[in-house]
Amino acid sequence: MFPKDFVWGCATASYQIEGAVKEDGRGASIWDIFSHTPGKIMNSDTGDAACDHYHHYPEDIQLMKTLGLKAYRFSIAWPRIIPDGNGQINESGIAFYDSLVDKLLEAGITPYPTLYHWDMPQALDEKGGWLNRESADWFANYTDVITRALGDRVKNWMTFNEPYCIAYLSYHEGVHAPGHKHVSYREANQALHHFYLAHGKAIPIIHANSSASKAGIVLSLSPVHAVTDSEADKAAAVRVDGKTNRWLADPLFKGAYPADRLALLGADGPDIQAGDMEIISTPMDFLGVNYYFRTVVGDDPNSPFVEKARYVDLPDVPRTDMGWEIYPEGLREILTWVQQEYNPPEIYMTENGCAVPDEVTAEGVVHDPPRSAYLKAHVAAAAAAVEQGACLKGYFAWSLLDNFEWAFGYDRRFGITYVDYPTQKRTPKDSFYTYQAIIRNNGLVE
Ligand code: FCB
């Protein structure tokens, strides 16, 4: 089953939980601007207050203790550390994470911070954001500042969360900040190439400033299945796999973008300078994998996009409140594939969870059987992956708290703890206790 020292954690992200967006010298991020742009976020929600974790973090650490959590994955807001992204350092911003880390360690919980979970300082976007090649050096500088500050106590670092989303949702579909929409993948690919350079440059900086530390990146991966056995649909699945999985993992592990997708992209591929691929494929200590659903596709010669595929919503399959198919087997499949294809030294499941339309009952509790069932089924799939040779070292549930779910605002609840936003009251849901039992048993529960 799971090794004795298996790391059971929960994950969150800065803009989704912190609030306090104008406090203690924090600069604006691209998400502050995007969320305040009419029409971008469901119900016009913003992260201005979110879970007010910035003030409630001692209480949130108490929740983690009750849960029996071994590790906590959170993200650091770059605009708190360097408000304009590349200039003056904001000591009060550092002080917040300093205190968070100290209190986690006092509680016996290992911190796993992510350096970039999407909240780029707005001032940098005004200089071109990730489309500017200099962004790699802006990020390297920020990495240097924060790892000097916390590197004595933090020993596990993640550079970027979900390159897929940063590239495609932000610079292709336009549904995430800074909201660029194009048919072409040109911008998405160039942005990705630049933040992959940033990632590669950050790894040695982390190791230099934080002795005996481990560093990795977090990819959201999804097995891509053809909707039928026809040759055309199977070929479409290979093309979409190129976009969804291999485009992101190959450069990091193989030092090259996948040739089939490069050929499809033609002139829309990234500009690559001499030495770039060596930087991008700097060896890492672990790979983080986020898994939520599988992808089912068919051939579509009329699609405007180079994959020439259509995304298929299978009828009669169980789905979460996001509409995402519940497919635990995909977690095993993706982990064993990653192990065979890329052989990372260690893997963490860095996010996995589901949205449920939760309500607090008159008795003041939250019954969320679908989430408990989801957790159990996915932990079972993780155990199967371990048995089949995946070097899985930990599992982080998404999420500790209900939070600001990006374009869906507060309309979708992913927490194992319910947050009543007007009062900021936290109520552990039934699934909180399911996860507590899983942690206590170091694995599956009935
Ligand atoms: C992932 C994100 C995370 C959260 C979950 C539901 O794509 O990394 O911030 O929104 O989805």
Coordinates of C-alpha atoms and ligand atoms in Angstrom, one line a residue:
M1 CA 0.0 0.0 0.0
F2 CA 1.4 3.4 0.9
P3 CA 4.9 3.7 2.3
K4 CA 5.1 4.5 6.0
D5 CA 6.4 8.0 5.4
F6 CA 3.7 8.8 2.8
V7 CA 2.9 12.6 2.8
W8 CA -0.8 13.4 3.3
G9 CA -1.5 17.0 2.6
C10 CA -4.0 19.6 1.4
A11 CA -3.4 22.3 -1.2
T12 CA -4.6 25.9 -1.6
A13 CA -3.4 28.9 -3.6
S14 CA -2.8 32.5 -2.5
Y15 CA -5.3 34.5 -4.6
Q16 CA -8.0 31.8 -3.9
I17 CA -7.8 32.1 -0.1
E18 CA -5.8 35.0 1.2
G19 CA -7.9 38.1 0.6
A20 CA -6.3 41.3 2.1
V21 CA -5.3 42.3 -1.4
K22 CA -4.4 45.9 -0.4
E23 CA -2.7 45.1 3.0
D24 CA 0.8 45.5 4.1
G25 CA 2.1 46.8 0.9
R26 CA 0.9 44.0 -1.5
G27 CA 0.9 45.1 -5.1
A28 CA -1.8 44.4 -7.6
S29 CA -1.8 41.1 -9.5
I30 CA -3.2 40.3 -12.9
W31 CA -6.0 38.5 -11.1
D32 CA -7.1 41.6 -9.2
I33 CA -7.4 43.4 -12.5
F34 CA -9.1 40.5 -14.3
S35 CA -11.6 39.7 -11.5
H36 CA -12.7 43.4 -11.4
T37 CA -13.3 43.4 -15.2
P38 CA -17.0 43.1 -15.8
G39 CA -18.1 39.8 -17.3
K40 CA -15.0 37.8 -16.5
I41 CA -16.1 36.1 -13.2
M42 CA -19.3 34.4 -12.4
N43 CA -21.5 36.7 -10.2
S44 CA -18.8 39.4 -10.4
D45 CA -17.0 37.8 -7.6
T46 CA -13.4 38.9 -6.8
G47 CA -10.6 37.6 -4.5
D48 CA -10.6 40.8 -2.5
A49 CA -11.7 39.0 0.7
A50 CA -11.7 35.3 -0.3
C51 CA -11.3 33.2 2.9
D52 CA -9.4 36.1 4.6
H53 CA -6.8 33.5 5.3
Y54 CA -4.3 36.4 5.6
H55 CA -5.9 37.0 9.0
H56 CA -7.3 33.6 9.8
Y57 CA -4.2 31.5 9.1
P58 CA -3.7 30.5 12.8
E59 CA -7.2 29.1 12.9
D60 CA -6.6 27.4 9.5
I61 CA -3.5 25.7 10.9
Q62 CA -5.6 24.5 13.8
L63 CA -7.9 22.9 11.3
M64 CA -4.9 21.2 9.6
K65 CA -3.8 19.9 13.0
T66 CA -7.3 18.5 13.7
L67 CA -7.2 16.8 10.3
G68 CA -3.8 15.2 11.1
L69 CA -2.2 16.8 8.1
K70 CA 1.4 16.0 7.4
A71 CA 2.0 18.7 4.8
Y72 CA 0.5 21.8 3.5
R73 CA 0.8 23.0 -0.1
F74 CA 0.1 26.8 -0.4
S75 CA 1.3 29.4 -2.9
I76 CA 3.3 32.6 -2.3
A77 CA 1.8 35.8 -3.8
W78 CA 4.7 37.3 -5.8
P79 CA 3.1 40.8 -5.5
R80 CA 3.3 40.6 -1.7
I81 CA 7.0 39.9 -1.9
I82 CA 7.9 42.4 -4.7
P83 CA 4.9 44.6 -5.3
D84 CA 5.9 45.8 -8.8
G85 CA 7.4 42.4 -9.6
N86 CA 11.0 43.3 -10.1
G87 CA 12.0 46.2 -7.8
Q88 CA 11.7 47.0 -4.1
I89 CA 11.3 44.1 -1.7
N90 CA 8.3 44.3 0.7
E91 CA 9.5 43.0 4.0
S92 CA 5.9 42.9 5.5
G93 CA 4.9 40.5 2.7
I94 CA 7.8 38.2 3.5
A95 CA 6.9 38.5 7.2
F96 CA 3.5 36.9 6.5
Y97 CA 4.9 33.8 4.9
D98 CA 7.7 33.7 7.5
S99 CA 5.1 33.5 10.2
L100 CA 2.9 31.0 8.3
V101 CA 5.9 28.7 7.8
D102 CA 6.9 29.0 11.5
K103 CA 3.4 28.2 12.7
L104 CA 3.2 25.2 10.3
L105 CA 6.4 23.8 11.6
E106 CA 5.4 24.3 15.2
A107 CA 2.3 22.3 14.4
G108 CA 4.4 19.5 12.9
I109 CA 3.2 20.3 9.3
T110 CA 5.7 20.4 6.5
P111 CA 5.4 23.4 4.2
Y112 CA 5.3 22.8 0.4
P113 CA 5.1 26.3 -1.2
T114 CA 4.4 27.0 -4.9
L115 CA 6.1 30.1 -6.2
Y116 CA 3.6 30.8 -9.0
H117 CA 0.0 29.9 -8.8
W118 CA -1.1 32.5 -11.4
D119 CA -0.9 35.9 -9.6
M120 CA 1.7 37.7 -11.6
P121 CA 2.3 41.3 -10.4
Q122 CA 0.2 43.6 -12.7
A123 CA 3.2 45.9 -13.3
L124 CA 5.0 43.0 -15.0
D125 CA 2.0 42.3 -17.2
E126 CA 2.2 45.9 -18.3
K127 CA 5.7 45.0 -19.6
G128 CA 4.4 42.1 -21.6
G129 CA 4.0 39.5 -18.8
W130 CA 5.1 36.0 -19.8
L131 CA 5.3 37.2 -23.5
N132 CA 8.4 39.2 -22.6
R133 CA 11.5 37.0 -22.5
E134 CA 12.8 39.0 -19.6
S135 CA 10.1 37.5 -17.5
A136 CA 12.4 34.5 -16.9
D137 CA 14.8 36.8 -15.1
W138 CA 12.1 38.6 -13.2
F139 CA 11.0 35.3 -11.9
A140 CA 14.5 34.2 -11.1
N141 CA 15.0 37.3 -9.0
Y142 CA 11.8 36.8 -7.1
T143 CA 12.8 33.1 -6.5
D144 CA 16.1 34.3 -5.1
V145 CA 14.5 36.8 -2.7
I146 CA 11.9 34.4 -1.3
T147 CA 14.1 31.3 -1.1
R148 CA 16.8 33.3 0.8
A149 CA 14.1 34.4 3.2
L150 CA 12.4 31.0 3.8
G151 CA 15.0 28.5 2.6
D152 CA 16.4 27.6 6.0
R153 CA 13.0 26.1 7.0
V154 CA 11.3 25.3 3.7
K155 CA 12.8 22.2 2.0
N156 CA 10.3 21.4 -0.7
W157 CA 9.6 23.9 -3.4
M158 CA 7.4 24.0 -6.4
T159 CA 8.0 26.5 -9.2
F160 CA 4.9 26.7 -11.4
N161 CA 1.3 25.4 -10.9
E162 CA -0.3 24.0 -14.1
P163 CA 1.6 25.3 -17.1
Y164 CA -1.4 24.1 -19.2
C165 CA -3.6 26.7 -17.5
I166 CA -1.0 29.5 -17.6
A167 CA -0.4 29.0 -21.3
Y168 CA -3.8 28.0 -22.7
L169 CA -6.4 29.5 -20.4
S170 CA -4.6 32.8 -20.1
Y171 CA -3.1 33.2 -23.6
H172 CA -5.3 31.2 -25.8
E173 CA -8.8 30.8 -24.5
G174 CA -8.8 34.1 -22.6
V175 CA -10.8 32.8 -19.6
H176 CA -8.0 33.4 -17.1
A177 CA -5.9 36.5 -16.4
P178 CA -4.6 38.3 -18.4
G179 CA -7.4 37.1 -20.7
H180 CA -5.8 36.9 -24.1
K181 CA -8.0 35.1 -26.7
H182 CA -6.7 33.8 -30.0
V183 CA -7.4 30.9 -32.4
S184 CA -3.6 30.6 -32.9
Y185 CA -1.5 29.0 -30.2
R186 CA 1.4 31.4 -30.9
E187 CA 1.1 33.4 -27.7
A188 CA 0.4 30.4 -25.5
N189 CA 3.5 28.7 -26.8
Q190 CA 5.7 31.7 -26.4
A191 CA 4.5 32.4 -22.9
L192 CA 5.0 28.8 -21.9
H193 CA 8.6 28.8 -23.4
H194 CA 9.4 31.9 -21.2
F195 CA 8.0 30.6 -18.0
Y196 CA 9.7 27.3 -18.6
L197 CA 12.9 29.2 -18.9
A198 CA 12.0 30.9 -15.6
H199 CA 11.4 27.4 -14.1
G200 CA 14.8 26.1 -15.3
K201 CA 16.6 29.1 -14.0
A202 CA 14.8 28.9 -10.6
I203 CA 15.9 25.3 -9.8
P204 CA 19.6 26.0 -9.1
I205 CA 18.7 29.2 -7.2
I206 CA 16.4 27.2 -4.9
H207 CA 19.1 24.6 -4.3
A208 CA 21.7 27.3 -3.6
N209 CA 19.5 29.2 -1.1
S210 CA 17.8 26.3 0.5
S211 CA 20.3 23.6 1.4
A212 CA 19.3 20.0 1.0
S213 CA 16.0 21.1 -0.5
K214 CA 13.9 19.5 -3.3
A215 CA 12.4 21.4 -6.2
G216 CA 9.9 20.5 -8.8
I217 CA 7.0 21.7 -10.9
V218 CA 3.3 20.9 -10.9
L219 CA 1.6 19.7 -14.1
S220 CA -2.1 19.1 -14.6
L221 CA -2.3 15.9 -16.7
S222 CA -5.2 14.1 -18.1
P223 CA -5.3 10.8 -20.0
V224 CA -6.7 11.4 -23.4
H225 CA -9.1 8.7 -24.8
A226 CA -10.6 8.3 -28.2
V227 CA -14.4 8.3 -28.2
T228 CA -14.4 5.3 -30.7
D229 CA -11.9 2.8 -31.9
S230 CA -11.8 4.3 -35.4
E231 CA -8.4 5.2 -36.8
A232 CA -9.5 8.9 -37.2
D233 CA -10.6 9.2 -33.5
K234 CA -7.5 7.4 -32.3
A235 CA -5.3 9.8 -34.3
A236 CA -7.2 12.8 -32.9
A237 CA -6.5 11.4 -29.3
V238 CA -2.8 11.4 -30.1
R239 CA -2.9 15.0 -31.3
V240 CA -4.8 16.1 -28.2
D241 CA -2.4 14.2 -26.0
G242 CA 0.3 16.2 -27.7
K243 CA -1.4 19.4 -26.6
T244 CA -2.5 18.3 -23.1
N245 CA 0.3 16.2 -21.8
R246 CA 3.4 15.8 -23.9
W247 CA 3.8 19.5 -24.9
L248 CA 4.2 20.2 -21.2
A249 CA 6.2 17.3 -19.9
D250 CA 8.5 16.6 -22.9
P251 CA 10.5 19.8 -22.7
L252 CA 11.1 19.4 -19.0
F253 CA 12.2 15.8 -19.1
K254 CA 13.4 15.2 -22.7
G255 CA 14.7 18.7 -23.5
A256 CA 12.6 19.0 -26.6
Y257 CA 9.0 19.8 -27.6
P258 CA 7.2 16.8 -29.1
A259 CA 7.9 16.7 -32.8
D260 CA 4.4 15.8 -33.9
R261 CA 2.9 18.9 -32.2
L262 CA 5.7 21.2 -33.4
A263 CA 4.9 20.0 -37.0
L264 CA 1.2 20.7 -36.5
L265 CA 1.9 24.2 -35.0
G266 CA 4.2 25.2 -37.9
A267 CA 4.9 29.0 -37.6
D268 CA 3.0 29.1 -34.3
G269 CA 5.7 27.2 -32.4
P270 CA 7.8 29.0 -29.8
D271 CA 11.0 31.0 -30.7
I272 CA 13.8 28.9 -29.2
Q273 CA 17.2 30.3 -28.6
A274 CA 20.4 28.4 -28.3
G275 CA 20.7 26.8 -24.9
D276 CA 17.1 27.3 -23.9
M277 CA 16.2 23.6 -23.9
E278 CA 19.1 22.8 -21.6
I279 CA 17.9 25.4 -19.1
I280 CA 14.3 24.1 -19.4
S281 CA 15.3 20.5 -18.8
T282 CA 17.4 21.2 -15.7
P283 CA 16.9 18.1 -13.6
M284 CA 14.2 18.3 -10.9
D285 CA 13.9 16.4 -7.7
F286 CA 10.2 15.6 -8.1
L287 CA 7.2 16.1 -10.4
G288 CA 3.9 17.3 -9.0
V289 CA 0.8 16.0 -10.8
N290 CA -2.7 17.5 -10.5
Y291 CA -5.5 15.1 -11.6
Y292 CA -9.1 15.9 -12.0
F293 CA -10.6 14.1 -15.0
R294 CA -9.9 12.3 -18.2
T295 CA -10.3 13.8 -21.7
V296 CA -12.4 12.1 -24.4
V297 CA -12.0 13.3 -28.0
G298 CA -13.0 12.5 -31.5
D299 CA -11.7 13.6 -34.9
D300 CA -13.1 16.9 -36.2
P301 CA -11.7 18.1 -39.6
N302 CA -13.7 21.3 -39.2
S303 CA -12.2 22.5 -35.9
P304 CA -10.5 25.8 -36.2
F305 CA -7.6 24.5 -34.0
V306 CA -4.6 22.5 -35.2
E307 CA -5.5 19.4 -33.3
K308 CA -8.7 19.0 -35.5
A309 CA -10.5 17.4 -32.6
R310 CA -13.8 17.8 -30.7
Y311 CA -14.0 17.3 -27.0
V312 CA -16.7 14.8 -26.1
D313 CA -18.9 14.9 -23.0
L314 CA -19.9 11.2 -22.6
P315 CA -23.5 10.8 -21.6
D316 CA -24.5 8.8 -18.4
V317 CA -21.2 9.2 -16.6
P318 CA -20.9 10.6 -13.0
R319 CA -19.9 14.2 -12.9
T320 CA -18.9 16.8 -10.3
D321 CA -20.4 20.2 -9.9
M322 CA -17.9 21.5 -12.4
G323 CA -19.3 19.1 -15.0
W324 CA -16.0 17.1 -14.8
E325 CA -16.3 13.4 -15.3
I326 CA -15.5 11.4 -12.1
Y327 CA -13.0 8.8 -13.4
P328 CA -10.6 7.6 -10.6
E329 CA -9.0 5.0 -12.9
G330 CA -7.5 8.0 -14.8
L331 CA -5.3 8.8 -11.8
R332 CA -3.7 5.4 -11.9
E333 CA -3.3 5.6 -15.6
I334 CA -1.7 9.0 -15.6
L335 CA 0.7 8.2 -12.8
T336 CA 1.9 5.0 -14.3
W337 CA 2.3 6.7 -17.7
V338 CA 4.4 9.5 -16.2
Q339 CA 6.6 7.0 -14.4
Q340 CA 7.2 4.9 -17.6
E341 CA 7.5 7.8 -20.0
Y342 CA 9.5 10.3 -17.9
N343 CA 10.8 8.4 -14.9
P344 CA 10.9 11.4 -12.5
P345 CA 12.8 10.6 -9.2
E346 CA 9.7 11.2 -7.2
I347 CA 6.0 12.0 -7.9
Y348 CA 3.5 13.9 -5.7
M349 CA -0.2 14.0 -6.4
T350 CA -0.3 17.7 -5.7
E351 CA -4.1 18.3 -6.3
N352 CA -7.1 16.1 -6.6
G353 CA -10.7 16.9 -5.4
C354 CA -14.2 17.7 -6.5
A355 CA -16.8 20.5 -6.4
V356 CA -20.1 19.6 -4.7
P357 CA -23.0 22.1 -4.2
D358 CA -22.7 21.9 -0.4
E359 CA -25.1 23.4 2.1
V360 CA -24.9 23.7 5.9
T361 CA -27.8 21.9 7.6
A362 CA -29.9 23.3 10.4
E363 CA -27.7 21.3 12.7
G364 CA -24.7 23.2 11.4
V365 CA -23.0 20.3 9.6
V366 CA -22.3 19.6 5.9
H367 CA -23.1 16.2 4.4
D368 CA -21.1 15.7 1.3
P369 CA -21.1 12.0 0.5
P370 CA -20.0 12.5 -3.1
R371 CA -16.8 14.2 -2.0
S372 CA -16.0 11.4 0.5
A373 CA -16.6 8.8 -2.2
Y374 CA -14.5 10.8 -4.6
L375 CA -11.6 10.9 -2.1
K376 CA -11.7 7.2 -1.3
A377 CA -11.9 6.2 -4.9
H378 CA -9.0 8.4 -5.9
V379 CA -6.9 7.3 -3.0
A380 CA -7.5 3.7 -4.0
A381 CA -6.4 4.6 -7.5
A382 CA -3.2 6.2 -6.1
A383 CA -2.6 2.9 -4.1
A384 CA -2.9 1.0 -7.4
A385 CA -0.4 3.3 -9.0
V386 CA 2.1 2.7 -6.2
E387 CA 1.6 -1.1 -6.5
Q388 CA 2.3 -0.7 -10.2
G389 CA 5.6 1.0 -9.6
A390 CA 4.8 4.8 -9.5
C391 CA 7.2 6.5 -7.1
L392 CA 4.4 8.4 -5.5
K393 CA 5.5 10.1 -2.3
G394 CA 2.4 12.0 -1.3
Y395 CA -1.2 13.1 -2.0
F396 CA -2.6 16.6 -1.5
A397 CA -6.4 17.0 -1.5
W398 CA -7.8 20.1 -3.2
S399 CA -8.8 21.8 -1.1
L400 CA -8.5 22.6 2.6
L401 CA -11.1 25.3 2.3
D402 CA -13.8 26.4 -0.1
N403 CA -12.3 29.2 -2.0
F404 CA -12.3 31.6 -5.1
E405 CA -12.6 29.1 -8.0
W406 CA -11.2 31.5 -10.6
A407 CA -13.7 32.3 -13.4
F408 CA -16.4 30.5 -11.3
G409 CA -15.9 32.7 -8.3
Y410 CA -17.4 31.4 -5.1
D411 CA -20.0 29.4 -7.0
R412 CA -18.1 26.2 -6.8
R413 CA -17.1 24.6 -3.5
F414 CA -14.0 22.3 -3.5
G415 CA -13.2 22.4 0.2
I416 CA -13.3 19.7 2.8
T417 CA -14.1 22.6 5.0
Y418 CA -17.1 24.8 4.3
V419 CA -16.5 28.6 4.4
D420 CA -19.4 30.9 5.0
Y421 CA -18.0 33.9 3.3
P422 CA -20.0 36.7 5.0
T423 CA -18.9 35.5 8.5
Q424 CA -15.7 33.6 7.6
K425 CA -16.9 30.8 9.7
R426 CA -15.2 27.4 8.9
T427 CA -17.2 24.2 9.2
P428 CA -15.5 20.9 8.6
K429 CA -17.6 18.9 6.1
D430 CA -18.2 15.1 6.5
S431 CA -15.4 14.6 3.9
F432 CA -13.0 16.3 6.3
Y433 CA -13.5 13.4 8.7
T434 CA -13.2 10.9 5.8
Y435 CA -9.8 12.4 5.0
Q436 CA -8.9 12.5 8.6
A437 CA -9.5 8.7 8.8
I438 CA -7.6 8.1 5.6
I439 CA -4.6 10.0 7.0
R440 CA -4.9 8.1 10.3
N441 CA -4.9 4.7 8.5
N442 CA -2.2 5.8 6.1
G443 CA -4.5 4.8 3.3
L444 CA -7.9 3.3 2.6
V445 CA -10.8 3.3 4.9
E446 CA -14.1 1.4 4.5
Ligands
FCB1 C1 -6.7 23.5 -10.6 C2 -6.0 24.7 -10.0 C3 -6.6 25.0 -8.6 C4 -8.1 24.8 -8.5 C5 -8.5 23.5 -9.0 C6 -9.9 23.2 -8.9 O1 -6.7 23.6 -12.0 O2 -4.7 24.5 -9.9 O3 -6.2 26.4 -8.3 O4 -8.7 25.9 -9.1 O5 -8.1 23.3 -10.4

